[in-house]
Coordinates of C-alpha atoms (C1' of nucleotides) in Angstrom, one line a residue:
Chain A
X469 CA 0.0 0.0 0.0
X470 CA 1.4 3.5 -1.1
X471 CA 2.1 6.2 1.4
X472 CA -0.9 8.2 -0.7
X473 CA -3.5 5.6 -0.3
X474 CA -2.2 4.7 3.0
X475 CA -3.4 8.6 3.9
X476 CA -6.8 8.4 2.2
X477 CA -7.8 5.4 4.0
X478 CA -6.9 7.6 7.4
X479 CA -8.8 10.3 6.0
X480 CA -11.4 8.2 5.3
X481 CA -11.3 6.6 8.9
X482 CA -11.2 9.9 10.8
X483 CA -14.6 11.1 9.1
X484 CA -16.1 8.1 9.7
X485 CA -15.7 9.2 13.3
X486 CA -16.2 12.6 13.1
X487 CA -18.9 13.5 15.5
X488 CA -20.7 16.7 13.7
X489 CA -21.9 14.0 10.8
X490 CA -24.0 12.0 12.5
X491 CA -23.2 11.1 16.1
X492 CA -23.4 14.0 18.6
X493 CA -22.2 14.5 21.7
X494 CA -23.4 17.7 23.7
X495 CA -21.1 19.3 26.1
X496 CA -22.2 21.2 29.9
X497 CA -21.0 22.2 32.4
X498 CA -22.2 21.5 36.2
X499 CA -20.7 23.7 39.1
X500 CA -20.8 22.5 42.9
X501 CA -20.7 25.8 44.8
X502 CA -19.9 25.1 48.2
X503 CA -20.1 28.0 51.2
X504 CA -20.4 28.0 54.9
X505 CA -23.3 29.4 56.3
X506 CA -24.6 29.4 59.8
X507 CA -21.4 27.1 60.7
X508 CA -22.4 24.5 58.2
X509 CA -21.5 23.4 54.6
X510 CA -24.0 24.8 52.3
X511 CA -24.3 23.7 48.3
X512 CA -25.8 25.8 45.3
X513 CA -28.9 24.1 43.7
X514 CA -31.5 25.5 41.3
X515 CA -34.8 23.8 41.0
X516 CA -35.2 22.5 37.3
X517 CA -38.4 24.7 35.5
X518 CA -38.1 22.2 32.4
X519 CA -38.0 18.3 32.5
X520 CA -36.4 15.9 32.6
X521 CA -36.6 16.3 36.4
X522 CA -39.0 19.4 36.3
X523 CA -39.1 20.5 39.6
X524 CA -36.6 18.8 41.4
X525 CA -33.3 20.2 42.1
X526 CA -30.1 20.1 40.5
X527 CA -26.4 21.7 40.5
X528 CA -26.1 25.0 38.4
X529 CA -24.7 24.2 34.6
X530 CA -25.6 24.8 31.3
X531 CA -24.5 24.2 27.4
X532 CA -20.3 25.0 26.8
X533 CA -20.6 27.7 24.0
X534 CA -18.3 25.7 21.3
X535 CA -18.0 27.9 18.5
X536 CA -19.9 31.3 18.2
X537 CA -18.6 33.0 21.4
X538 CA -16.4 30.2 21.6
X539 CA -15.3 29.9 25.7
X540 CA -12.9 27.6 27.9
X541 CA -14.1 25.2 30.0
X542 CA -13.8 27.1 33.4
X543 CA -15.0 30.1 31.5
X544 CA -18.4 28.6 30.8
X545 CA -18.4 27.2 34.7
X546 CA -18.1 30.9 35.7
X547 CA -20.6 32.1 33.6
X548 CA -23.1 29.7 34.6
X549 CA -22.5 30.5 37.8
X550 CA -23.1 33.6 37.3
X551 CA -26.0 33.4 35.1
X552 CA -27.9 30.9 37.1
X553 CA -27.5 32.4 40.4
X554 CA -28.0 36.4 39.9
X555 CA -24.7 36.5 41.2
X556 CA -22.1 38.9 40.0
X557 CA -18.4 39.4 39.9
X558 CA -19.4 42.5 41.8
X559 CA -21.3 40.5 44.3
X560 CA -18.1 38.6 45.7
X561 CA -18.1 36.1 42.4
X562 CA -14.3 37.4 42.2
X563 CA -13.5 35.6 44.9
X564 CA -14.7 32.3 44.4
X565 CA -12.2 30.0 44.0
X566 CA -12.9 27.4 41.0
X567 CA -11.2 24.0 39.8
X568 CA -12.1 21.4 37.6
X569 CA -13.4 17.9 39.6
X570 CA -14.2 15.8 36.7
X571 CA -15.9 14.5 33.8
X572 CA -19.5 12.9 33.8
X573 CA -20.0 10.9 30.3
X574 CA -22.0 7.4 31.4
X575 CA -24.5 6.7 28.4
X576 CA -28.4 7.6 29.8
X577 CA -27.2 9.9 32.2
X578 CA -29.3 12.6 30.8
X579 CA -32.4 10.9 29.1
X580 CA -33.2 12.6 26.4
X581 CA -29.4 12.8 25.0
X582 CA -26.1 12.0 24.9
X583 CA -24.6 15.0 27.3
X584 CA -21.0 14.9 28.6
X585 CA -20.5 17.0 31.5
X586 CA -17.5 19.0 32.8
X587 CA -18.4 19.1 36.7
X588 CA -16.5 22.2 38.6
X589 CA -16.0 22.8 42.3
X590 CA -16.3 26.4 43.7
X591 CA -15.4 27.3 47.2
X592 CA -16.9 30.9 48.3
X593 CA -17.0 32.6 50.8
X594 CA -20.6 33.6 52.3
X595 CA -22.7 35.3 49.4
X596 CA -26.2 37.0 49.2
X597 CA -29.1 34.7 48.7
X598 CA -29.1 33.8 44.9
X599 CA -32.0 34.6 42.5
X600 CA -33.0 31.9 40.4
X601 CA -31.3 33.0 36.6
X602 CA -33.1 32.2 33.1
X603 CA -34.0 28.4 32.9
X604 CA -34.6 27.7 36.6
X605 CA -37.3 28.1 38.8
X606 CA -35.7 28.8 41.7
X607 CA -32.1 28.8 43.3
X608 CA -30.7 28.4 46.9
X609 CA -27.9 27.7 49.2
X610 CA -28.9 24.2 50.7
X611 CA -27.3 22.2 53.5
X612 CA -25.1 19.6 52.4
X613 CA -26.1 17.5 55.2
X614 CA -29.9 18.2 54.3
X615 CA -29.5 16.2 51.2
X616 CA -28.7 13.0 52.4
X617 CA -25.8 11.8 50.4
X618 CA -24.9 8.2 52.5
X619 CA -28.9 7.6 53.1
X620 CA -31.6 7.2 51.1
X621 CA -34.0 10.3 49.9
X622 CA -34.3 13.0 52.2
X623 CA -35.9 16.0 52.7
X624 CA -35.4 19.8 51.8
X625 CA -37.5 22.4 51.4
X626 CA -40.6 20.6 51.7
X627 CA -40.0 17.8 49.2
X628 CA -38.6 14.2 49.3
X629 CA -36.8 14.5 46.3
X630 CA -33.5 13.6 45.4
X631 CA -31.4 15.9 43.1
X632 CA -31.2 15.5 39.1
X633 CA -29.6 13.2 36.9
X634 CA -26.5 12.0 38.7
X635 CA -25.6 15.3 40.0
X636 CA -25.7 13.2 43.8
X637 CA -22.7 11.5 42.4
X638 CA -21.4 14.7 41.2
X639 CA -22.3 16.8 44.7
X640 CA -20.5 13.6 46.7
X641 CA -17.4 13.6 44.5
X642 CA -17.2 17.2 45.0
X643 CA -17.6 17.1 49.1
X644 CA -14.5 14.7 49.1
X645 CA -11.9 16.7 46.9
X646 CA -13.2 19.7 49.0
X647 CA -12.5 17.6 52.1
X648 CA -9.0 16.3 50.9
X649 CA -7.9 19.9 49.3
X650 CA -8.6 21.4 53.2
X651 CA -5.7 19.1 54.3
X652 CA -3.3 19.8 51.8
X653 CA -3.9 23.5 50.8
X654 CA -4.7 26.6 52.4
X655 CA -8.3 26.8 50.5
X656 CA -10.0 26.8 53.9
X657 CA -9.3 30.5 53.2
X658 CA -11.5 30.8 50.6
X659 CA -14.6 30.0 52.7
X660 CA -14.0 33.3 55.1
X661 CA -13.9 36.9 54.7
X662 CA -10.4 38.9 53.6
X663 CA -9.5 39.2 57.2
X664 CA -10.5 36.2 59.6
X665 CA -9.6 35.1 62.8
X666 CA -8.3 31.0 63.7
X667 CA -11.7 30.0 65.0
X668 CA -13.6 31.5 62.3
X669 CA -10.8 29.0 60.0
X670 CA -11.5 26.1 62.5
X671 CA -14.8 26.3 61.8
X672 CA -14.9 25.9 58.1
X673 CA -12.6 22.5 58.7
X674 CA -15.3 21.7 61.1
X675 CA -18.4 22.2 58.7
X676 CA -16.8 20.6 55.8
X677 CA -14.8 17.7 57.5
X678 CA -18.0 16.9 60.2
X679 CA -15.8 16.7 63.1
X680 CA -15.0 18.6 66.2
X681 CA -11.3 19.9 66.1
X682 CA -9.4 20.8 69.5
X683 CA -9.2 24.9 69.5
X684 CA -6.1 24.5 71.3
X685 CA -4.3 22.3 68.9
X686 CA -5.9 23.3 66.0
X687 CA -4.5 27.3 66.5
X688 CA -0.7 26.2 67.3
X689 CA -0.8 24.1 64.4
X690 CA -2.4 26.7 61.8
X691 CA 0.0 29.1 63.1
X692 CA 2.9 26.4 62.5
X693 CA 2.9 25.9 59.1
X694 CA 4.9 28.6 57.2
X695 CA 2.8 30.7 54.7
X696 CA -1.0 29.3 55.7
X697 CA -1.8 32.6 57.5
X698 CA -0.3 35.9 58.3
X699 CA -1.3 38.3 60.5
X700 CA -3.0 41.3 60.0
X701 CA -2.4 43.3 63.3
X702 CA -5.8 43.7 64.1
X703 CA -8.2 41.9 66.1
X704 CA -11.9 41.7 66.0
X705 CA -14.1 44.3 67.8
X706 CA -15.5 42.3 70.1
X707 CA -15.1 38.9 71.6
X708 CA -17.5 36.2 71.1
X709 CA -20.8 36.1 71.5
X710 CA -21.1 33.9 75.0
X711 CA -17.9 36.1 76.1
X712 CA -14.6 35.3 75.4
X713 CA -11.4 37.3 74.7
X714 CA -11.2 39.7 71.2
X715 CA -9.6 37.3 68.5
X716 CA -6.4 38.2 66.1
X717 CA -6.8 38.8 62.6
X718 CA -5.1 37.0 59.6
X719 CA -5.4 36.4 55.9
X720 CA -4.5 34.1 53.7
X721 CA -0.1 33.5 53.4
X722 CA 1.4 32.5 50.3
X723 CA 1.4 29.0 51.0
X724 CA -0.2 27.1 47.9
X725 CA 0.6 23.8 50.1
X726 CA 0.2 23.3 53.8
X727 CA 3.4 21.2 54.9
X728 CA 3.4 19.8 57.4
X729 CA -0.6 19.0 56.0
X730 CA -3.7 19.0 58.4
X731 CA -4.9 15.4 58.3
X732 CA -8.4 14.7 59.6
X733 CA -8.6 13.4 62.6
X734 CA -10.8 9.6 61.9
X735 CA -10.3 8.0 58.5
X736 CA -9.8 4.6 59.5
X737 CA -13.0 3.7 57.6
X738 CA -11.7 4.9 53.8
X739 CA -8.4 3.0 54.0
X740 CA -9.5 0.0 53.2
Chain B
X241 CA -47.2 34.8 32.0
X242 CA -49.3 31.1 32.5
X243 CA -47.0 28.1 33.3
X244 CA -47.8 26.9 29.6
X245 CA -46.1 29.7 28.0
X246 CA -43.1 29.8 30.8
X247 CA -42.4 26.3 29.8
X248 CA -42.7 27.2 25.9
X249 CA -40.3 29.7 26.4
X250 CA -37.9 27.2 28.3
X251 CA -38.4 25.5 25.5
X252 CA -37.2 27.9 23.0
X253 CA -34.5 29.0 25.2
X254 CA -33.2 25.5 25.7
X255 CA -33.2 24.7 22.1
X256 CA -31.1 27.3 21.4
X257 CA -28.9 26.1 23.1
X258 CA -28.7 22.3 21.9
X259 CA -25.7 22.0 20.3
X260 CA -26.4 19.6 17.7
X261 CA -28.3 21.8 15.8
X262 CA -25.1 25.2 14.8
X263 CA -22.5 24.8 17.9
X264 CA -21.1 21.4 17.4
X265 CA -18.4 20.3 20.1
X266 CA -17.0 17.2 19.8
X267 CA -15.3 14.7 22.3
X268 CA -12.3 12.7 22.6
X269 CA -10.3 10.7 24.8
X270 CA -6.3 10.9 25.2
X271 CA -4.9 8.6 27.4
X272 CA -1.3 8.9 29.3
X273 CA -0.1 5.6 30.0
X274 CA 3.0 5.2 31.9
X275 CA 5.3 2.2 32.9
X276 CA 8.4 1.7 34.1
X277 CA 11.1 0.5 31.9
X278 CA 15.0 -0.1 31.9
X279 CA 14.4 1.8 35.9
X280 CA 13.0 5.0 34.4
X281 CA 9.7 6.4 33.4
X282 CA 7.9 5.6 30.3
X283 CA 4.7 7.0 28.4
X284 CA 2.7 5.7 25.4
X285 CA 2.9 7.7 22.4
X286 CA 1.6 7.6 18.9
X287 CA 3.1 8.9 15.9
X288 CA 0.8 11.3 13.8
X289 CA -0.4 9.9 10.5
X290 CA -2.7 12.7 9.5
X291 CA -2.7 16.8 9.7
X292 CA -2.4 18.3 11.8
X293 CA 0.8 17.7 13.5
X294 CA 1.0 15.2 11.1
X295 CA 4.6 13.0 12.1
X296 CA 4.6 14.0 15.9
X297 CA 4.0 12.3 18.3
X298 CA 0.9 12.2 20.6
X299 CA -1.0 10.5 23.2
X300 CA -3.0 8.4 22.2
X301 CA -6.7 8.8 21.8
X302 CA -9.6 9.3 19.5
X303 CA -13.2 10.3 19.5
X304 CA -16.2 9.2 21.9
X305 CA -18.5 7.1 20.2
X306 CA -21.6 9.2 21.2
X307 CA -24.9 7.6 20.0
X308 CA -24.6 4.7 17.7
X309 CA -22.6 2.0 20.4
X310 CA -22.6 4.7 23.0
X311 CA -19.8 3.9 25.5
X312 CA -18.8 5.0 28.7
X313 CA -16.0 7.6 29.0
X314 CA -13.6 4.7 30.9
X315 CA -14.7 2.4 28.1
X316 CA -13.4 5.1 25.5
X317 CA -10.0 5.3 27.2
X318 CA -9.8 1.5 27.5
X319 CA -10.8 1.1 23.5
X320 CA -8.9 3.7 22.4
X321 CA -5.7 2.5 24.2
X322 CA -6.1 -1.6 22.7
X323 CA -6.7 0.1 19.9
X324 CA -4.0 2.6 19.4
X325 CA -1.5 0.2 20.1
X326 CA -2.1 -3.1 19.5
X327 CA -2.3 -4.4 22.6
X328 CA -4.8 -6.9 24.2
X329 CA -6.5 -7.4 27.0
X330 CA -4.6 -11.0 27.2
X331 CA -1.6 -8.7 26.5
X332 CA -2.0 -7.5 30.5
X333 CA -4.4 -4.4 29.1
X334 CA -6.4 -6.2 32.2
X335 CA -3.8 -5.1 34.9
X336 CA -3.8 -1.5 33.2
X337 CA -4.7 0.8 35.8
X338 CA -7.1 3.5 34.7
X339 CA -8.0 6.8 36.1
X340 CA -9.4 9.9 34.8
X341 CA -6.7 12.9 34.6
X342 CA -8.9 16.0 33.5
X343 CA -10.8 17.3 30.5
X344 CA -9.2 20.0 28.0
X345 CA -10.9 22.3 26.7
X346 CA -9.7 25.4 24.9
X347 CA -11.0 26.8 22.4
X348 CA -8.4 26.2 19.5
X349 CA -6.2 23.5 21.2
X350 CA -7.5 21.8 17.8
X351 CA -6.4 24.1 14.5
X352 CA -9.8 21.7 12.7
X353 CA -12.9 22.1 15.0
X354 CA -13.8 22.4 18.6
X355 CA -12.8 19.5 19.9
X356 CA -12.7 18.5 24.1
X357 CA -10.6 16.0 25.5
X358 CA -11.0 13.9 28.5
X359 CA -7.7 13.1 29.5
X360 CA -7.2 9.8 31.3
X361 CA -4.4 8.3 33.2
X362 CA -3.3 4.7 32.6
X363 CA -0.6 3.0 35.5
X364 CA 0.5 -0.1 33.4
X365 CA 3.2 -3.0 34.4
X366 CA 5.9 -3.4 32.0
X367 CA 4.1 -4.4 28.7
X368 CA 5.3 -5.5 25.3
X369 CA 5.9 -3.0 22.4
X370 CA 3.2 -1.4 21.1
X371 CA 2.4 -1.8 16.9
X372 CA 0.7 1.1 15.1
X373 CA -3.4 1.1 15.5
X374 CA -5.6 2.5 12.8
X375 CA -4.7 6.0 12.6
X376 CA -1.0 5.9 13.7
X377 CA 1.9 5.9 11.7
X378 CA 4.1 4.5 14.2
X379 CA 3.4 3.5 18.4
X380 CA 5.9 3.6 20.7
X381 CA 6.9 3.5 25.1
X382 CA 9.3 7.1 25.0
X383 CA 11.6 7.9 27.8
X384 CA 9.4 10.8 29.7
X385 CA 12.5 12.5 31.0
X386 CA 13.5 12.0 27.2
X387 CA 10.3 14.6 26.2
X388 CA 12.0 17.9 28.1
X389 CA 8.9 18.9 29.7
X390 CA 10.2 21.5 32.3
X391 CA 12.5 22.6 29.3
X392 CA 12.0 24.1 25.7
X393 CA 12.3 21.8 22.7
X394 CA 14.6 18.2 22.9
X395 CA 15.1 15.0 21.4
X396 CA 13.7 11.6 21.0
X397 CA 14.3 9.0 18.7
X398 CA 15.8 11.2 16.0
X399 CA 13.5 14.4 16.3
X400 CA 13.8 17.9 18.0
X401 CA 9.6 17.8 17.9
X402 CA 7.1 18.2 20.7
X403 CA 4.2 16.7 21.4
X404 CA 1.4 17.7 19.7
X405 CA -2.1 19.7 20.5
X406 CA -1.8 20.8 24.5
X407 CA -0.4 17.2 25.0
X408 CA 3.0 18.4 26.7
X409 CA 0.4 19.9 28.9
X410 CA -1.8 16.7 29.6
X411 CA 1.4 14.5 29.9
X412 CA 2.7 17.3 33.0
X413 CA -0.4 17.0 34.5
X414 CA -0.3 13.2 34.4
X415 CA 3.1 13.0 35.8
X416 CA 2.0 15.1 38.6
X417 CA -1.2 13.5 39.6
X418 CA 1.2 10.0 39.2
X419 CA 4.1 11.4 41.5
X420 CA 1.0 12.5 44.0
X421 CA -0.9 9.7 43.5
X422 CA 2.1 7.9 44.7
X423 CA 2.3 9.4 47.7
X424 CA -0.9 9.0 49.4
X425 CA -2.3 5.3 47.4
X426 CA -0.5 2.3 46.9
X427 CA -0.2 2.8 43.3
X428 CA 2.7 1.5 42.4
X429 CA 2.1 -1.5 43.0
X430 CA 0.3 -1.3 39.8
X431 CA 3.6 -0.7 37.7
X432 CA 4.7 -4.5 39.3
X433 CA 4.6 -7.8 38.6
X434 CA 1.9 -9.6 40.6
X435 CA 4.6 -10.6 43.3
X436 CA 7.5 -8.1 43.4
X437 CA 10.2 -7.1 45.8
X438 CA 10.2 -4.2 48.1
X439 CA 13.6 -2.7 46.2
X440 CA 11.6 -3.2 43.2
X441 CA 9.0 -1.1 44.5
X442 CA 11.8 1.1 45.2
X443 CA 13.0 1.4 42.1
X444 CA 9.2 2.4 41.2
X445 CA 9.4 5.5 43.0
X446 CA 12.6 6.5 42.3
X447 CA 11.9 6.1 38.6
X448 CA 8.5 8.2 39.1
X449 CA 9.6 11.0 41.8
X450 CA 13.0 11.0 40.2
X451 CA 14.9 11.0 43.6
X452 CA 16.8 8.7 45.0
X453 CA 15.5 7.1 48.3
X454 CA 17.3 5.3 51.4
X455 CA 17.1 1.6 50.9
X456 CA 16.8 0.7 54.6
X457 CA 14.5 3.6 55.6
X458 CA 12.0 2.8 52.0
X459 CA 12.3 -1.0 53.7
X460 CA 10.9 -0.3 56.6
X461 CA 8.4 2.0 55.8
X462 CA 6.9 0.2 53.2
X463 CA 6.6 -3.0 56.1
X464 CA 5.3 -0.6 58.6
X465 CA 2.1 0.8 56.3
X466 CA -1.2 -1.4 57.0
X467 CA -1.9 -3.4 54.1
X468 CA 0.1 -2.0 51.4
X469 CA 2.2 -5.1 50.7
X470 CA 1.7 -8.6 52.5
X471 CA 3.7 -11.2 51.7
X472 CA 4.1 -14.2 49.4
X473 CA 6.5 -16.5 51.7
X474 CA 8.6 -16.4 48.5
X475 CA 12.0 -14.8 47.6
X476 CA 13.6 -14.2 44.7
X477 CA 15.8 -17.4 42.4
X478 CA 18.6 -15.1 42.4
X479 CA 20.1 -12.4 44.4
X480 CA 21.0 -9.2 42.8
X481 CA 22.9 -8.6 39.3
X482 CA 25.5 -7.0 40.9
X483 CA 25.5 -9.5 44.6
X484 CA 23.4 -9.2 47.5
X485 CA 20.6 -11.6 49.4
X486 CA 17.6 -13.0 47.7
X487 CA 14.9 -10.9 48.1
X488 CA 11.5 -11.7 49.8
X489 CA 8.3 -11.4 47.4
X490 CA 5.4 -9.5 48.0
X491 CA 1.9 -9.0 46.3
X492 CA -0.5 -5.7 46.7
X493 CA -2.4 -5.3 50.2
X494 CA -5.5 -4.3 50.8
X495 CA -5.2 -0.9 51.7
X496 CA -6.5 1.9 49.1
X497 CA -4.7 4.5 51.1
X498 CA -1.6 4.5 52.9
X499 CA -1.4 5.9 56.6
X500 CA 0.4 7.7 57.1
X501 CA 1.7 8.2 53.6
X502 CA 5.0 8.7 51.9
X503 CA 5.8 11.6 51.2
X504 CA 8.5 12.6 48.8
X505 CA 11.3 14.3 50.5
X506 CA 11.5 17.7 49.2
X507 CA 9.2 19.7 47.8
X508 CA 9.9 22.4 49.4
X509 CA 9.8 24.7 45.8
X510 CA 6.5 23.8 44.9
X511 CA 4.7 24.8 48.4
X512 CA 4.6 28.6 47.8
Chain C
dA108 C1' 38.2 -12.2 48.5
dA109 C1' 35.6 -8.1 47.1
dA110 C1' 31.7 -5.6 46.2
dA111 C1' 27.0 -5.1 46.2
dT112 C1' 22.7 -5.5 48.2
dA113 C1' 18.6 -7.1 51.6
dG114 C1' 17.1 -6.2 55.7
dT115 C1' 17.4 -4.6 60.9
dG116 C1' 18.8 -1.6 65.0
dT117 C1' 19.2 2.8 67.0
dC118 C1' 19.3 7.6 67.6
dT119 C1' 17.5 12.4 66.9
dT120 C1' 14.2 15.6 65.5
dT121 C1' 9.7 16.7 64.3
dC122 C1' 4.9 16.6 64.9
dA123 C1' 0.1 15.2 66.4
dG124 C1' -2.9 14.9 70.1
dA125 C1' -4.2 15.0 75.0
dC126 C1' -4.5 17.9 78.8
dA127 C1' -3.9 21.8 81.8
dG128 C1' -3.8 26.5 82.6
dT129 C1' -4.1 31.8 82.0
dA130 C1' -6.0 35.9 80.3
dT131 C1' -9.9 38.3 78.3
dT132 C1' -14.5 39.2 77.3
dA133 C1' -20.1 39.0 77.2
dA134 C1' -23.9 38.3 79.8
Chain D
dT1401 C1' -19.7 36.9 89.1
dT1402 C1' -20.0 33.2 85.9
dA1403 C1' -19.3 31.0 81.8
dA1404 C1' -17.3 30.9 77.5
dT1405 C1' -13.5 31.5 74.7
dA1406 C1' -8.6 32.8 72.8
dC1407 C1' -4.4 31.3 73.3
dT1408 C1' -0.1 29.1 75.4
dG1409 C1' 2.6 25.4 77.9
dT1410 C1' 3.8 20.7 78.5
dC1411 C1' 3.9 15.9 78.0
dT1412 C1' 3.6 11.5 75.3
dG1413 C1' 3.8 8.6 71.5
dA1414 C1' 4.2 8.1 66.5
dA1415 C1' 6.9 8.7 62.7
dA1416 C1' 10.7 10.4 59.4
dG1417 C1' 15.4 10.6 58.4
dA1418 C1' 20.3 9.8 59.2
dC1419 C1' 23.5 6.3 60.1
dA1420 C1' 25.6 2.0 61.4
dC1421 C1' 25.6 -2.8 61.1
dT1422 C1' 24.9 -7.9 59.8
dA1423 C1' 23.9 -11.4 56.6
dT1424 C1' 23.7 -13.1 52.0
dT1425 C1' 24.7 -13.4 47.4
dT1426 C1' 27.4 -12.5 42.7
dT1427 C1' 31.5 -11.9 40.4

DNA sequence: AAAATAGTGTCTTTCAGACAGTATTAA
DNA sequence: TTAATACTGTCTGAAAGACACTATTTT
């Protein structure tokens, strides 16, 4: 076989697999916003307005714009963010801090099409209350631990339901990385305000992990590792609000790792 | 507005936004598959047979089949892998450990069309040569430390080329999720033999963090880690090439983490 | 015999976690 | 005044890393 026709029948092979012909594959992307509010972990939903799944909830996400208005993947996560939520850069969307988790592709996972979707993880600080954006119904912070992940169905907001598609899967994947990353990186950070104090820090580890931390250990230890925090000068204006001394203020250092890390205290159960 | 006409307008809006009707995005799979060969760190690539990048090497990969034989995105990886190269599942494909890496998505990391890749991660034990698959002009294992990743252009088997698309890119990221991933899971036990020794394992490490490690201290360690190696009650036919004791044999544990972990020795550049 | 390697013993330093204790603030 | 809380001190045990050492094998 000559080099020529050797290249026509690649030619011919790669259209036969082109996907635009005759064999589509849609593209979105699905964003797990996680805050703290009230001292607990809280996650973005918007109720769907449209079925599949009318009326039950589901993470924020939407279409990837792939050619007019072309955008990057963590573009389109930002924008449906933004779009779905009411929320705006101005609003304190600059500081959210966003990273890719993964890819959702299983065959069915969306009934009425083939859909491959780019899930993201978002870790904000507290925000306003969203307003639901164009194709939702409705949109709110809900408690992680309302939603029953390890159980069966549970309830929120009145209703029994469970979320959309296999965005439990998704929302679960998410609350481990977020989980893991507080060991090994200084993101805890991006759950408070520019200027917090150590058991405003404890308490994120302690909404997101699920597990009391020792104040006394914990603030040595923060303090310990070079670059997590620096501080600020200041303290708060007041102590607590059952009494208590007035707290130092830090922000984040310019640590992108924590060494030594902050393990969490119990996973016997996950090693094997 | 009446809920008929809100959901005719979600309707509308959502078609709009389908994108198999004017905003086509299509998917792929690359795989980075790495063994260990000769004591350093190999990864599968593919020479080019078609524009663009035509002659360069590349991971290997190819399109999701979407619809018609719809598969799973691990499936995809799998396929495209046997495919790409020739080898078989009775080949040890089955030992092939897979995980997925990360999906890339810029718009124009393909000169033709909007394509996004879901970049997989493949830990395979030493494995036969690869022959050319479908749509390659040439397969091959290339020395990783060969492809000058940290550096600007280099050698390998007679170029000065790169890789091509964002590929350079993907194959970083790999590497750094495998040096991680070492850390933290007992991993490389999946670049073994099914019974191995523990300087073997060694040599794994050294060959993916690219640092030498203290025999006796790696020795003991390893022993001391719950269920990441038990052993066989074999050793070795031979001691080493060079003298020494027969070695005892070993086979993976249990354990799908390691606690406490080992951590590579100095990182100290990459924590701020 | 010489050199290399497998595997073990020991010491020092670091760090996690338990616990106690002091100073400061709100109620 | 009481209770809660921020923060520090101290002790113990686990673990990492440096180093020395013995035993076994190949050349």
């Amino acid at each position: 076989m000559s080099a020529t026709s050797d290249r026509e029948h690649e030619e011919r092979y790669l259209a036969a697999y082109d996907p635009r012909d005759y064999d589509p594959v849609s593209v979105t992307v699905d964003v797990v916003a996680l805050t703290i509010r009230d001292g607990t972990l809280h996650v973005l939903l918007v109720r769907r307005g449209n079925p599949p799944f009318e009326g039950m909830w589901a993470l924020p996400g939407g279409f990837v714009r792939g050619v007019r208005d072309a955008e990057d993947l963590p573009e389109a996560a930002a924008r449906e963010l933004a779009e779905e939520t009411g929320l705006s850069v101005k609003a304190g969307l600059a500081r959210v801090h966003l990273e890719q988790l993964g890819t959702y592709g299983a065959p069915g996972r969306d009934p009425r099409m083939r859909i491959i979707s780019v899930a993201y993880l978002a870790f904000a600080p507290e925000l306003p209350d969203p307003r639901a954006g164009s194709d939702a119904a409705d949109a709110a912070w809900a408690p992680v631990e309302s939603l029953g992940l390890t159980e069966a169905a549970t309830q929120w907001p009145g209703t029994t339901r469970r979320l959309a598609f296999d965005h439990a899967r998704i929302l679960a994947d998410g609350l481990e990385r977020a989980r893991s990353k507080l060991e090994y990186t200084p993101l805890a950070t991006a759950f408070c305000a520019p200027a917090f104090t150590i058991p405003e820090l404890r308490a994120v580890y302690v909404a997101v992990w699920g597990e009391e931390l020792h104040a006394g250990n914990f603030h040595r230890k923060v303090l310990s590792v070079p670059g997590f925090v620096e501080s600020t000068g200041e303290t708060t204006e007041r102590g607590g609000r059952r009494g208590g001394p007035r707290a130092r203020l830090y922000r984040p250092g310019d640590a992108r790792l924590l060494h030594p890390a902050l393990l969490r205290p119990s996973r016997e159960e996950e090693i094997r």
